Amino acid sequence: MTDPRTAPRQTVLVTSMASDSHTWNLVYLQLLLEELGYDVVNLGPCVPDDLLVSRCAGTDPAFVVISSVNGHGHQDGLRVIRKLRAHPDLITTPVVIGGKLGVDGMSSARAHALREAGFDEVFEEVADPAAALAAFAGSLPHAAPRGPVPVPLRTAR
């Protein structure tokens, strides 16, 4: 039997796109994914398309998380996913996108277009961020545990 504390952990690549300079969302996603048992490569904000493709190909991540806060996620996401899917090593790599994907609110047509272009999942900004986060975490493949399983804290009643 394999000891989960020494089992290799899957790597996830977290990034924004060239037009998005926000960082708090990337740090939050990194911390969440690390807590869930993944090793994380965080490319940071304003990542040029070619750099994203080359780092994904060089890292061979279990999956890629693209975050957008500036409202251009739909436009930039369509361009980026086409470049990722054009690389022979990234055709089947799971890629998700989420955040503020447009400047005019949520759009099922926008999410549909992103999935059709090659994203495995799309998470649009919603009124209840906790529900969106739970949906995102629930969609992730199982990761190797990161050491002992934490015991939930008991709260006073």
mmCIF file of C-alpha atoms in Angstrom:
data_model
loop_
_atom_site.group_PDB
_atom_site.id
_atom_site.type_symbol
_atom_site.label_atom_id
_atom_site.label_comp_id
_atom_site.label_asym_id
_atom_site.label_seq_id
_atom_site.Cartn_x
_atom_site.Cartn_y
_atom_site.Cartn_z
ATOM 1 C CA MET A 1 0.000 0.000 0.000
ATOM 2 C CA THR A 2 1.241 3.495 -0.837
ATOM 3 C CA ASP A 3 1.819 5.959 1.969
ATOM 4 C CA PRO A 4 -0.131 9.132 0.990
ATOM 5 C CA ARG A 5 2.474 11.306 2.698
ATOM 6 C CA THR A 6 5.140 10.168 0.229
ATOM 7 C CA ALA A 7 2.976 9.683 -2.865
ATOM 8 C CA PRO A 8 3.763 12.107 -5.664
ATOM 9 C CA ARG A 9 1.351 15.010 -5.763
ATOM 10 C CA GLN A 10 -0.310 16.239 -8.913
ATOM 11 C CA THR A 11 0.702 19.642 -10.214
ATOM 12 C CA VAL A 12 -1.830 22.300 -11.172
ATOM 13 C CA LEU A 13 -1.002 25.428 -13.137
ATOM 14 C CA VAL A 14 -2.855 28.609 -12.067
ATOM 15 C CA THR A 15 -2.786 31.707 -14.249
ATOM 16 C CA SER A 16 -4.513 34.792 -15.501
ATOM 17 C CA MET A 17 -4.365 36.012 -19.089
ATOM 18 C CA ALA A 18 -2.396 38.769 -20.783
ATOM 19 C CA SER A 19 -4.960 41.514 -20.090
ATOM 20 C CA ASP A 20 -5.647 40.636 -16.446
ATOM 21 C CA SER A 21 -3.396 42.226 -13.822
ATOM 22 C CA HIS A 22 -5.200 40.957 -10.726
ATOM 23 C CA THR A 23 -3.298 38.813 -8.230
ATOM 24 C CA TRP A 24 -5.494 38.222 -5.147
ATOM 25 C CA ASN A 25 -7.622 35.712 -7.036
ATOM 26 C CA LEU A 26 -4.547 33.748 -8.106
ATOM 27 C CA VAL A 27 -3.141 33.626 -4.583
ATOM 28 C CA TYR A 28 -6.512 32.503 -3.216
ATOM 29 C CA LEU A 29 -6.795 29.745 -5.833
ATOM 30 C CA GLN A 30 -3.245 28.637 -5.122
ATOM 31 C CA LEU A 31 -3.921 28.373 -1.394
ATOM 32 C CA LEU A 32 -7.175 26.487 -1.987
ATOM 33 C CA LEU A 33 -5.550 24.013 -4.367
ATOM 34 C CA GLU A 34 -2.589 23.456 -2.053
ATOM 35 C CA GLU A 35 -4.994 22.809 0.814
ATOM 36 C CA LEU A 36 -6.728 20.231 -1.402
ATOM 37 C CA GLY A 37 -3.415 18.403 -1.887
ATOM 38 C CA TYR A 38 -1.988 19.742 -5.149
ATOM 39 C CA ASP A 39 1.371 21.263 -5.956
ATOM 40 C CA VAL A 40 0.701 24.607 -7.647
ATOM 41 C CA VAL A 41 2.634 26.536 -10.261
ATOM 42 C CA ASN A 42 1.247 30.095 -10.155
ATOM 43 C CA LEU A 43 2.229 32.068 -13.265
ATOM 44 C CA GLY A 44 0.806 35.300 -11.864
ATOM 45 C CA PRO A 45 -0.944 38.140 -13.662
ATOM 46 C CA CYS A 46 -0.625 39.429 -17.247
ATOM 47 C CA VAL A 47 0.642 36.124 -18.643
ATOM 48 C CA PRO A 48 1.360 36.273 -22.396
ATOM 49 C CA ASP A 49 -0.301 33.485 -24.391
ATOM 50 C CA ASP A 50 2.965 31.979 -25.622
ATOM 51 C CA LEU A 51 4.395 31.853 -22.087
ATOM 52 C CA LEU A 52 1.244 30.121 -20.839
ATOM 53 C CA VAL A 53 1.433 27.510 -23.595
ATOM 54 C CA SER A 54 5.143 26.828 -23.077
ATOM 55 C CA ARG A 55 4.828 26.551 -19.276
ATOM 56 C CA CYS A 56 1.833 24.216 -19.609
ATOM 57 C CA ALA A 57 3.712 22.016 -22.060
ATOM 58 C CA GLY A 58 6.811 22.017 -19.846
ATOM 59 C CA THR A 59 4.940 21.360 -16.600
ATOM 60 C CA ASP A 60 2.483 18.714 -17.862
ATOM 61 C CA PRO A 61 -0.098 19.726 -15.231
ATOM 62 C CA ALA A 62 -2.978 17.561 -14.048
ATOM 63 C CA PHE A 63 -5.134 20.533 -15.014
ATOM 64 C CA VAL A 64 -4.952 24.284 -15.678
ATOM 65 C CA VAL A 65 -6.994 26.948 -13.879
ATOM 66 C CA ILE A 66 -7.412 30.281 -15.674
ATOM 67 C CA SER A 67 -8.855 33.117 -13.613
ATOM 68 C CA SER A 68 -10.251 36.416 -14.851
ATOM 69 C CA VAL A 69 -11.309 39.424 -12.813
ATOM 70 C CA ASN A 70 -11.253 42.246 -15.367
ATOM 71 C CA GLY A 71 -14.309 41.172 -17.381
ATOM 72 C CA HIS A 72 -12.413 40.131 -20.507
ATOM 73 C CA GLY A 73 -12.230 36.429 -19.651
ATOM 74 C CA HIS A 74 -14.550 35.378 -22.455
ATOM 75 C CA GLN A 75 -12.653 37.252 -25.149
ATOM 76 C CA ASP A 76 -9.183 36.347 -23.867
ATOM 77 C CA GLY A 77 -10.249 32.817 -22.939
ATOM 78 C CA LEU A 78 -11.358 31.977 -26.481
ATOM 79 C CA ARG A 79 -7.973 33.063 -27.822
ATOM 80 C CA VAL A 80 -5.968 31.257 -25.121
ATOM 81 C CA ILE A 81 -7.816 27.919 -25.270
ATOM 82 C CA ARG A 82 -7.326 27.740 -29.041
ATOM 83 C CA LYS A 83 -3.582 28.182 -28.552
ATOM 84 C CA LEU A 84 -3.472 25.596 -25.761
ATOM 85 C CA ARG A 85 -5.467 23.044 -27.766
ATOM 86 C CA ALA A 86 -3.268 23.651 -30.843
ATOM 87 C CA HIS A 87 -0.225 22.339 -28.930
ATOM 88 C CA PRO A 88 0.032 18.548 -29.402
ATOM 89 C CA ASP A 89 0.932 17.937 -25.739
ATOM 90 C CA LEU A 90 -2.047 19.952 -24.440
ATOM 91 C CA ILE A 91 -4.932 18.643 -26.520
ATOM 92 C CA THR A 92 -6.374 16.601 -23.654
ATOM 93 C CA THR A 93 -5.079 18.560 -20.648
ATOM 94 C CA PRO A 94 -8.092 19.605 -18.557
ATOM 95 C CA VAL A 95 -8.483 23.395 -18.562
ATOM 96 C CA VAL A 96 -11.031 25.392 -16.567
ATOM 97 C CA ILE A 97 -11.759 29.107 -16.625
ATOM 98 C CA GLY A 98 -13.611 31.203 -14.117
ATOM 99 C CA GLY A 99 -14.319 34.591 -12.686
ATOM 100 C CA LYS A 100 -15.685 37.695 -14.324
ATOM 101 C CA LEU A 101 -15.871 36.524 -17.915
ATOM 102 C CA GLY A 102 -17.785 39.505 -19.307
ATOM 103 C CA VAL A 103 -18.667 43.075 -18.433
ATOM 104 C CA ASP A 104 -22.420 42.549 -18.802
ATOM 105 C CA GLY A 105 -23.146 39.897 -16.176
ATOM 106 C CA MET A 106 -23.542 36.152 -16.538
ATOM 107 C CA SER A 107 -24.301 34.611 -19.919
ATOM 108 C CA SER A 108 -25.094 30.987 -20.685
ATOM 109 C CA ALA A 109 -24.186 31.685 -24.332
ATOM 110 C CA ARG A 110 -20.743 32.918 -23.280
ATOM 111 C CA ALA A 111 -20.142 29.853 -21.095
ATOM 112 C CA HIS A 112 -21.349 27.595 -23.910
ATOM 113 C CA ALA A 113 -18.956 29.247 -26.393
ATOM 114 C CA LEU A 114 -16.018 28.736 -24.018
ATOM 115 C CA ARG A 115 -16.863 25.043 -23.581
ATOM 116 C CA GLU A 116 -17.277 24.619 -27.344
ATOM 117 C CA ALA A 117 -13.849 26.218 -27.860
ATOM 118 C CA GLY A 118 -12.204 23.612 -25.615
ATOM 119 C CA PHE A 119 -12.588 24.485 -21.930
ATOM 120 C CA ASP A 120 -13.563 21.516 -19.783
ATOM 121 C CA GLU A 121 -15.490 23.685 -17.335
ATOM 122 C CA VAL A 122 -16.537 27.331 -17.021
ATOM 123 C CA PHE A 123 -17.252 29.054 -13.705
ATOM 124 C CA GLU A 124 -18.863 32.465 -14.094
ATOM 125 C CA GLU A 125 -19.006 35.077 -11.372
ATOM 126 C CA VAL A 126 -22.187 34.532 -9.397
ATOM 127 C CA ALA A 127 -24.080 36.236 -6.592
ATOM 128 C CA ASP A 128 -22.973 33.532 -4.140
ATOM 129 C CA PRO A 129 -19.157 33.158 -4.314
ATOM 130 C CA ALA A 130 -19.220 30.343 -1.735
ATOM 131 C CA ALA A 131 -21.479 28.271 -4.007
ATOM 132 C CA ALA A 132 -19.195 28.941 -6.970
ATOM 133 C CA LEU A 133 -16.148 27.931 -4.936
ATOM 134 C CA ALA A 134 -17.859 24.740 -3.780
ATOM 135 C CA ALA A 135 -18.783 23.905 -7.388
ATOM 136 C CA PHE A 136 -15.200 24.539 -8.491
ATOM 137 C CA ALA A 137 -13.688 22.413 -5.717
ATOM 138 C CA GLY A 138 -16.229 19.652 -6.392
ATOM 139 C CA SER A 139 -15.236 19.535 -10.054
ATOM 140 C CA LEU A 140 -11.564 18.869 -9.354
ATOM 141 C CA PRO A 141 -9.976 15.466 -9.843
ATOM 142 C CA HIS A 142 -8.960 13.752 -6.604
ATOM 143 C CA ALA A 143 -5.503 14.771 -5.390
ATOM 144 C CA ALA A 144 -3.095 12.854 -3.199
ATOM 145 C CA PRO A 145 -3.519 13.925 0.426
ATOM 146 C CA ARG A 146 -0.991 16.372 1.793
ATOM 147 C CA GLY A 147 0.061 14.551 4.909
ATOM 148 C CA PRO A 148 -2.299 13.694 7.762
ATOM 149 C CA VAL A 149 -5.948 14.543 7.244
ATOM 150 C CA PRO A 150 -6.799 17.589 9.374
ATOM 151 C CA VAL A 151 -9.344 17.148 12.139
ATOM 152 C CA PRO A 152 -12.224 19.638 11.837
ATOM 153 C CA LEU A 153 -12.293 22.304 14.526
ATOM 154 C CA ARG A 154 -15.137 22.082 16.977
ATOM 155 C CA THR A 155 -17.002 25.286 17.596
ATOM 156 C CA ALA A 156 -18.609 26.295 20.868
ATOM 157 C CA ARG A 157 -22.394 26.095 20.881
#
